[in-house]
Amino acid sequence: MADNPVRRGWLGHLTRRSVLAGAGATAAFPAAAATSAVAASPAPGQNTARASGTTHRVTMYAEAMPGGLIGYGLAPGEATIPGPLLDIVEGDTLEITLVNTTDQRLSIHPHGVDYDVFSDGSAFNASYNLPGETRTYVWRTRERTTAGGRAWLPGSAGYWHYHDHAYGDHGTQGLQKGLYGGLIVRRKGDLLPDKTFVVVFNDMTINNKMAPETPMFDAVLGERVEWLAIGHGSMEHTFHVHAHRWADNRTGYLDGPNDPTPAVDNKDLNPGSSFGFQVIAGEGVGPGAWMYHCHVQFHSDGGMSGVFLVRNEDGSIPDHAQEAIDRYHAGHGGGHGGHAG
Amino acid sequence: MADNPVRRGWLGHLTRRSVLAGAGATAAFPAAAATSAVAASPAPGQNTARASGTTHRVTMYAEAMPGGLIGYGLAPGEATIPGPLLDIVEGDTLEITLVNTTDQRLSIHPHGVDYDVFSDGSAFNASYNLPGETRTYVWRTRERTTAGGRAWLPGSAGYWHYHDHAYGDHGTQGLQKGLYGGLIVRRKGDLLPDKTFVVVFNDMTINNKMAPETPMFDAVLGERVEWLAIGHGSMEHTFHVHAHRWADNRTGYLDGPNDPTPAVDNKDLNPGSSFGFQVIAGEGVGPGAWMYHCHVQFHSDGGMSGVFLVRNEDGSIPDHAQEAIDRYHAGHGGGHGGHAG
Amino acid sequence: MADNPVRRGWLGHLTRRSVLAGAGATAAFPAAAATSAVAASPAPGQNTARASGTTHRVTMYAEAMPGGLIGYGLAPGEATIPGPLLDIVEGDTLEITLVNTTDQRLSIHPHGVDYDVFSDGSAFNASYNLPGETRTYVWRTRERTTAGGRAWLPGSAGYWHYHDHAYGDHGTQGLQKGLYGGLIVRRKGDLLPDKTFVVVFNDMTINNKMAPETPMFDAVLGERVEWLAIGHGSMEHTFHVHAHRWADNRTGYLDGPNDPTPAVDNKDLNPGSSFGFQVIAGEGVGPGAWMYHCHVQFHSDGGMSGVFLVRNEDGSIPDHAQEAIDRYHAGHGGGHGGHAG
């Protein structure tokens, strides 16, 4: 991987993963410098996505992980669940060279972007890696274009994801084992976040973990925090974050003061779907440990919950937050804070 | 409660509940006089929500009800399922003093509004009432604000809800027993309804009832009727009303003639989610008894259906509507009207 | 039916069903001539829906089909599952004369349009056909209208559907047996498609079929292809098409370059819900055999998948597409392409 200088540059999260956060917590800044935390009252000069039409060449390794899991990683021995967050801008191309280090057929299949049948990633199109095989998949993106009159064809921008589509008889088992990850395609001018959290509701797990092993997402008061939520498996879920809400659209922001989009803080997250949004950590509610969880009661009881830690502005952890985290760990295995107190 | 003059003033539904309607049928007019029924062709002078930045101090009582249920009420002995509809305007604050008259830990946790960790209502944050304890929870709201460029952070306006988050080991049992209610935050200028119906799909029940005990919602032809739909429990649902449709956005109205929002008459209503909308009762379809029900067939068969009665303009009940209601009662326990005819 | 000259005129799909496509594949052009395939860069002169306030009188026959199924058809012996696609423009009226050729009570109930209680189609309103009975149901439509200020009441335009609401004790069994179909109400000025596909996720089936018997939808590169997706039964589903995405709104197109609607390629499709959209077949991805399937893994494994064939511009089938189709047929009964390769 050392021969690919692009990789560590545009996937900045590799070196900037916060200490507390799990594999899903990343901060990726494509084609832009990191933003400063001007979140609560953002200035006109804040950082936004810039289009450059770059072709990103990435090598990914599918490999076995402890506990019967399989993950994608950017280098041998670096597989994570979810896999690396891929973060690009409309107009970019991704050339994914996938190395299959396992003894099973598998692939990588994206949502939201353009690919021909040879990069479909499905067994149906014979688009996969045999055991030990290396194969390149090409994903293209584009901007929205007019379709005549008021109608515009949407571009590729969105909070998407990728996953295996060939492992096992039905292409299902790869998902169960952890072969999935986040894919963000930004529109030129979109606000860039300070950090991005990837949350995958996969059957009764979050990122293939259950409480209290689910990711703790870590931010500082006022940071612009981005969430990418992805659904997998065979169960219905709803994603809820305490004390934060967002507009239920492409970005999580209203597009002007009269945008009729509803605000939500709880949203369906079913298999194959994904959405994303940005919030200002702790805005109007202050620092603290906030729960995020599936709101299907049986699921949250069963361990589909985690912690969104919003630190004080100076980076310290409020006493009440530390106490809540301690309570959470003491109380599990069980529901979200249920046995606590 | 007699020492709290605000309560009966702004929660006007207490004295104006229609005779036929169940606990969920209310008419609440915050910071505004009641509207006249100008619905079918509303005039410029129709009533709209006015912002005043009021702090509403409300005392709520959590108490046991017959049949093992528990509800919230505005005075001892007045608990209902769902609990009182809380109806405010962006900029308002709610200070809820919750009196726990039960022998179990419980709390009140809102969606959509701002609260600090001490008002979170979760066991995780040790924010609850012990048995017999009284505790005050503070919920703040605010208007949308610019985030720079075209991006605006959404305000608190929305069709939200509140519920217990601390009863039992996992904070789940309170929901099952009936500890939930509706919360509406209006934006200044929003059209005010003539009446509001609160419908909670909670596992296999509607407002913890099954047909034919589910609420009958009662309106007069041309009234501006508001629905607040809330999902709870562990099952997936879809909410359907016959002969009425709405825009799938914040208000149920299109925001101008070219708003691309789809119209719907059937919408997912899953645990922790909520939405609301206004329709003109019987518009284009006339008076009658109209079904509302979960469209998951197994659920509607099992009793998740009810009646939306649209009376004649003079308030009388059409013969065909009375016959349908009689048929509905004669035909149950069973599906929605299934055995009838 | 020969006495109803309107029928074959405005339901043009009857004579234009493509050879490969199943019952759900239609091309209907209400109140307009067929469009030419200018799709990839549509010209200002492209065909759009025109309002005419027409009353369409249609006779439908509910009749038994092989395998215990029941369908709607436009003539005796012509029943299909789904039933005929009804495709009108806001302002039109549909007068459906339903002939019940079965020995069971049944009806027809629409979503999205206006009907009085006598055309409700529910047993609750005694609105059904007894065995052998003929009955006329009237469905009206209208344009959006102002409700004062920025608020507009939505019109009837939408991707809707119709279904039985009276068969059996609970009005559920008719849906299981196939008594459902698509209903499109266009807004004046909407872009007309080259063809329309109707996809109904009904419990574990697609249009009451399982792979490899599910419909193969057939288009030519660059055609403007419309999908109408409908959910029925008692299970949760998500609808996914490979390599094509759409705006999650009324039409599938963004309403201008700054419309904040998200693009999706996977969407919840739950009982009683429906949505539709148009895409340009193969745009940006080329011809090929593309999967559409439920993304709930257990469901796609169980046979909820099918093929969207995008031919070369000259109408020929690419070799790789034929190979994928052959693989699909060889590999089933099983998951979507799972056993292939």
Coordinates of C-alpha atoms in Angstrom, one line a residue, chain A:
Chain A
M1 CA 0.0 0.0 0.0
A2 CA 3.0 2.3 0.4
D3 CA 3.0 2.7 -3.3
N4 CA -0.3 4.5 -3.3
P5 CA 0.3 8.0 -2.0
V6 CA -3.3 9.0 -2.7
R7 CA -4.7 6.7 -0.1
R8 CA -3.5 8.2 3.1
G9 CA -4.0 11.7 1.8
W10 CA -7.7 11.6 1.0
L11 CA -8.6 9.0 3.6
G12 CA -7.4 11.3 6.3
H13 CA -9.3 9.4 9.0
L14 CA -6.6 6.7 9.1
T15 CA -4.3 8.9 11.2
R16 CA -7.0 11.0 12.9
R17 CA -9.3 8.4 14.4
S18 CA -10.2 9.6 17.9
V19 CA -9.0 7.5 20.8
L20 CA -12.3 6.6 22.3
A21 CA -14.2 6.1 19.1
G22 CA -14.6 2.6 17.5
A23 CA -13.9 1.7 13.9
G24 CA -16.9 3.7 12.7
A25 CA -15.6 7.1 14.0
T26 CA -13.6 8.9 11.3
A27 CA -12.8 12.3 10.1
A28 CA -12.3 12.5 6.4
F29 CA -11.7 15.6 4.4
P30 CA -11.6 15.0 0.8
A31 CA -10.1 17.7 -1.4
A32 CA -10.1 20.2 1.4
A33 CA -8.2 21.1 4.5
A34 CA -9.6 20.3 7.9
T35 CA -12.3 22.7 9.2
S36 CA -11.9 24.6 12.4
A37 CA -14.7 24.3 14.9
V38 CA -16.7 27.3 14.1
A39 CA -19.8 25.2 14.3
A40 CA -22.2 27.0 16.6
S41 CA -22.2 30.2 14.4
P42 CA -20.5 29.1 11.2
A43 CA -18.7 31.8 9.3
P44 CA -19.0 32.4 5.5
G45 CA -15.4 31.2 5.2
Q46 CA -16.1 27.7 6.5
N47 CA -14.8 24.8 4.5
T48 CA -16.8 23.2 1.8
A49 CA -16.4 20.4 -0.7
R50 CA -14.5 21.2 -3.8
A51 CA -14.8 19.3 -7.1
S52 CA -11.7 18.2 -8.8
G53 CA -12.6 15.2 -11.0
T54 CA -10.0 13.2 -9.3
T55 CA -9.5 9.4 -9.9
H56 CA -8.8 7.8 -6.5
R57 CA -7.0 4.5 -6.8
V58 CA -7.5 2.5 -3.6
T59 CA -6.4 -1.1 -2.7
M60 CA -8.7 -2.8 -0.3
Y61 CA -8.1 -6.2 1.4
A62 CA -10.9 -8.5 2.3
E63 CA -9.6 -10.6 5.2
A64 CA -10.7 -12.9 8.0
M65 CA -10.9 -11.3 11.4
P66 CA -11.2 -12.9 14.9
G67 CA -14.5 -14.4 15.8
G68 CA -15.4 -15.6 12.4
L69 CA -15.8 -12.1 11.0
I70 CA -14.5 -10.7 7.7
G71 CA -13.7 -7.1 7.0
Y72 CA -12.3 -4.7 4.4
G73 CA -9.1 -2.9 5.1
L74 CA -6.7 -0.6 3.4
A75 CA -3.7 -2.8 4.1
P76 CA -3.2 -6.4 5.2
G77 CA -4.0 -6.7 8.9
E78 CA -5.9 -3.5 9.0
A79 CA -9.4 -4.7 8.3
T80 CA -12.2 -3.1 10.3
I81 CA -16.0 -3.4 10.6
P82 CA -17.3 -1.3 9.1
G83 CA -14.6 -1.0 6.4
P84 CA -12.8 2.2 5.5
L85 CA -15.0 5.3 4.9
L86 CA -14.7 6.3 1.3
D87 CA -15.3 10.0 0.9
I88 CA -15.3 11.7 -2.5
V89 CA -16.9 14.6 -4.4
E90 CA -19.2 14.5 -7.4
G91 CA -17.1 14.1 -10.5
D92 CA -14.5 11.9 -8.8
T93 CA -13.9 8.2 -9.8
L94 CA -12.9 5.4 -7.5
E95 CA -10.9 2.5 -8.8
I96 CA -11.0 -0.1 -6.1
T97 CA -8.5 -2.9 -6.4
L98 CA -9.9 -5.6 -4.1
V99 CA -7.6 -8.3 -2.9
N100 CA -9.4 -11.4 -1.6
T101 CA -7.2 -13.0 1.0
T102 CA -10.0 -15.4 2.1
D103 CA -10.9 -18.9 0.8
Q104 CA -14.4 -17.8 -0.3
R105 CA -15.7 -16.0 -3.3
L106 CA -16.6 -12.3 -2.5
S107 CA -16.9 -8.8 -4.0
I108 CA -17.6 -5.2 -3.4
H109 CA -20.8 -3.6 -4.5
P110 CA -21.6 0.1 -4.0
H111 CA -24.9 2.0 -3.7
G112 CA -25.5 5.4 -5.4
V113 CA -22.7 5.6 -7.9
D114 CA -22.3 4.5 -11.5
Y115 CA -20.7 1.2 -12.5
D116 CA -20.9 -1.1 -15.5
V117 CA -21.9 -4.7 -15.2
F118 CA -18.3 -5.8 -14.8
S119 CA -18.1 -3.7 -11.6
D120 CA -21.5 -4.7 -10.3
G121 CA -20.1 -7.0 -7.6
S122 CA -22.9 -9.5 -8.0
A123 CA -22.6 -13.2 -8.7
F124 CA -25.4 -12.6 -11.1
N125 CA -23.0 -10.6 -13.3
A126 CA -20.0 -12.9 -12.5
S127 CA -18.5 -9.8 -11.0
Y128 CA -16.5 -11.0 -8.0
N129 CA -13.1 -12.2 -6.7
L130 CA -12.5 -15.9 -6.5
P131 CA -10.5 -17.0 -3.4
G132 CA -7.1 -15.3 -3.5
E133 CA -8.0 -13.3 -6.6
T134 CA -7.4 -9.5 -7.1
R135 CA -9.9 -7.6 -9.1
T136 CA -10.5 -3.9 -9.9
Y137 CA -13.9 -2.3 -9.6
V138 CA -14.6 1.2 -11.0
W139 CA -17.2 3.5 -9.6
R140 CA -17.9 6.8 -11.3
T141 CA -19.9 9.8 -10.1
R142 CA -21.4 12.9 -11.7
E143 CA -23.3 16.1 -10.9
R144 CA -27.0 16.5 -11.4
T145 CA -28.1 17.4 -14.9
T146 CA -31.2 18.9 -16.4
A147 CA -33.8 16.6 -17.8
G148 CA -35.8 19.4 -19.4
G149 CA -38.2 21.9 -17.8
R150 CA -38.2 21.8 -14.0
A151 CA -36.9 18.2 -13.9
W152 CA -33.3 17.4 -13.0
L153 CA -31.7 14.0 -12.8
P154 CA -30.1 13.6 -9.4
G155 CA -26.3 13.5 -9.3
S156 CA -24.3 11.0 -7.3
A157 CA -24.2 13.0 -4.1
G158 CA -25.4 11.1 -1.1
Y159 CA -24.7 9.2 2.0
W160 CA -24.2 5.8 0.5
H161 CA -22.4 2.5 1.4
Y162 CA -20.7 -0.5 -0.1
H163 CA -20.9 -4.2 0.7
D164 CA -20.1 -7.7 -0.5
H165 CA -22.6 -9.2 -2.9
A166 CA -21.1 -12.6 -3.7
Y167 CA -20.0 -14.4 -0.5
G168 CA -21.8 -17.7 0.0
D169 CA -24.7 -19.2 -1.9
H170 CA -26.9 -16.2 -1.8
G171 CA -24.4 -13.3 -1.3
T172 CA -25.8 -12.8 2.1
Q173 CA -23.2 -14.2 4.5
G174 CA -20.6 -11.6 3.7
L175 CA -22.9 -8.9 5.2
Q176 CA -23.4 -11.0 8.3
K177 CA -19.7 -11.3 8.8
G178 CA -18.9 -7.6 8.4
L179 CA -18.1 -7.0 4.7
Y180 CA -19.6 -3.5 4.5
G181 CA -18.6 0.2 4.8
G182 CA -19.6 3.8 4.3
L183 CA -19.4 5.8 1.0
I184 CA -20.0 9.5 1.0
V185 CA -20.3 11.5 -2.3
R186 CA -20.4 15.2 -1.6
R187 CA -21.7 17.9 -3.8
K188 CA -19.4 20.8 -4.6
G189 CA -20.1 23.4 -2.0
D190 CA -21.4 21.0 0.7
L191 CA -20.3 21.9 4.2
L192 CA -17.4 19.6 5.4
P193 CA -17.7 18.1 8.9
D194 CA -15.2 18.0 11.6
K195 CA -15.7 14.3 11.9
T196 CA -17.8 11.5 10.6
F197 CA -19.4 8.6 12.5
V198 CA -20.5 5.4 10.6
V199 CA -23.2 3.5 12.3
V200 CA -24.4 0.2 10.8
F201 CA -27.5 -1.5 12.1
N202 CA -26.9 -5.1 11.0
D203 CA -29.5 -7.5 12.4
M204 CA -29.3 -7.2 16.2
T205 CA -25.9 -5.5 16.1
I206 CA -24.3 -2.1 15.7
N207 CA -21.2 -2.5 13.5
N208 CA -21.4 -6.2 14.4
K209 CA -21.1 -5.3 18.2
M210 CA -23.6 -5.3 21.0
A211 CA -23.7 -3.0 24.1
P212 CA -21.5 -2.3 25.8
E213 CA -19.0 -3.1 23.0
T214 CA -20.8 -0.8 20.5
P215 CA -18.8 2.3 19.3
M216 CA -18.5 5.3 21.6
F217 CA -18.6 8.3 19.3
D218 CA -16.5 11.2 20.7
A219 CA -16.9 14.9 19.9
V220 CA -16.2 18.3 21.5
L221 CA -19.0 20.8 22.1
G222 CA -19.6 22.8 19.0
E223 CA -18.0 20.4 16.5
R224 CA -19.7 19.8 13.2
V225 CA -20.4 16.1 13.5
E226 CA -21.6 14.0 10.6
W227 CA -23.4 10.7 11.0
L228 CA -23.7 8.1 8.2
A229 CA -26.3 5.5 9.1
I230 CA -26.6 2.2 7.2
G231 CA -29.0 -0.7 7.5
H232 CA -28.2 -4.4 6.8
G233 CA -29.5 -7.8 7.5
S234 CA -33.1 -8.9 7.7
M235 CA -34.6 -6.8 10.5
E236 CA -36.4 -3.5 10.7
H237 CA -34.7 -0.7 12.7
T238 CA -35.2 2.9 13.7
F239 CA -32.1 5.1 14.4
H240 CA -32.5 7.6 17.3
V241 CA -30.0 10.0 18.8
H242 CA -30.8 11.8 22.0
A243 CA -30.9 15.6 22.1
H244 CA -30.0 16.2 18.4
R245 CA -32.2 16.5 15.4
W246 CA -31.7 17.0 11.7
A247 CA -33.6 17.9 8.5
D248 CA -34.8 14.7 6.8
N249 CA -33.1 15.4 3.4
R250 CA -29.8 15.1 1.5
T251 CA -27.7 17.0 4.0
G252 CA -29.5 17.3 7.3
Y253 CA -29.7 21.1 6.9
L254 CA -32.8 22.9 5.7
D255 CA -32.2 24.5 2.3
G256 CA -33.3 28.0 3.4
P257 CA -35.7 29.2 6.0
N258 CA -38.9 28.0 4.2
D259 CA -37.7 24.5 3.2
P260 CA -40.7 22.3 4.2
T261 CA -38.6 19.3 5.1
P262 CA -39.5 17.9 8.5
A263 CA -36.9 17.7 11.3
V264 CA -36.4 14.2 12.8
D265 CA -34.5 12.6 15.5
N266 CA -35.6 9.1 14.8
K267 CA -35.6 7.5 11.3
D268 CA -36.2 4.1 9.7
L269 CA -33.0 2.3 9.0
N270 CA -33.8 -0.8 7.1
P271 CA -31.7 -3.3 5.1
G272 CA -29.9 -1.7 2.1
S273 CA -30.9 1.9 3.1
S274 CA -28.6 4.6 4.3
F275 CA -28.8 8.3 5.2
G276 CA -26.6 10.9 6.7
F277 CA -26.7 14.3 8.3
Q278 CA -24.6 16.8 10.2
V279 CA -25.4 18.2 13.6
I280 CA -23.5 20.6 15.9
A281 CA -22.4 18.5 18.9
G282 CA -24.3 19.6 22.0
E283 CA -25.9 22.6 20.4
G284 CA -28.6 24.0 22.7
V285 CA -28.3 21.0 25.0
G286 CA -24.7 21.2 26.3
P287 CA -22.0 18.6 26.8
G288 CA -22.8 15.2 28.1
A289 CA -23.1 11.5 27.3
W290 CA -26.0 11.0 24.9
M291 CA -27.5 7.8 23.9
Y292 CA -27.9 6.7 20.3
H293 CA -29.9 3.5 19.9
C294 CA -32.4 1.5 17.8
H295 CA -35.8 2.6 19.0
V296 CA -37.4 -0.8 18.4
Q297 CA -37.7 -1.7 22.0
F298 CA -36.8 -5.3 21.8
H299 CA -33.7 -4.3 19.9
S300 CA -32.5 -1.6 22.3
D301 CA -33.2 -4.0 25.2
G302 CA -31.1 -6.5 23.4
G303 CA -28.0 -4.3 23.1
M304 CA -28.5 -2.0 20.1
S305 CA -27.4 1.1 21.9
G306 CA -24.3 3.2 22.3
V307 CA -22.9 6.5 23.6
F308 CA -22.3 9.8 21.8
L309 CA -19.9 11.7 24.1
V310 CA -20.0 15.4 23.8
R311 CA -17.0 16.8 25.7
N312 CA -16.6 20.2 27.2
E313 CA -15.3 22.9 24.9
D314 CA -11.8 22.4 26.4
G315 CA -11.9 18.7 25.6
S316 CA -12.4 17.5 29.1
I317 CA -15.2 15.0 30.0
P318 CA -17.9 16.4 32.3
D319 CA -18.3 14.4 35.5
H320 CA -21.9 13.6 34.7
A321 CA -20.8 12.1 31.4
Q322 CA -18.2 10.0 32.9
E323 CA -20.7 8.7 35.5
A324 CA -23.2 7.9 32.7
I325 CA -20.5 6.0 30.8
D326 CA -19.5 4.1 33.9
R327 CA -23.2 3.3 34.6
Y328 CA -23.6 2.1 31.0
H329 CA -20.7 -0.3 31.3
A330 CA -21.8 -1.5 34.8
G331 CA -25.3 -2.1 33.6
H332 CA -24.6 -4.3 30.6
G333 CA -25.2 -6.9 29.1
G334 CA -28.7 -5.5 29.1
G335 CA -30.7 -2.6 27.7
H336 CA -29.5 0.9 27.2
G337 CA -28.8 2.0 30.6
G338 CA -31.5 -0.1 31.9
H339 CA -29.9 -1.7 34.9
A340 CA -28.2 1.5 35.7
G341 CA -28.9 3.7 38.7

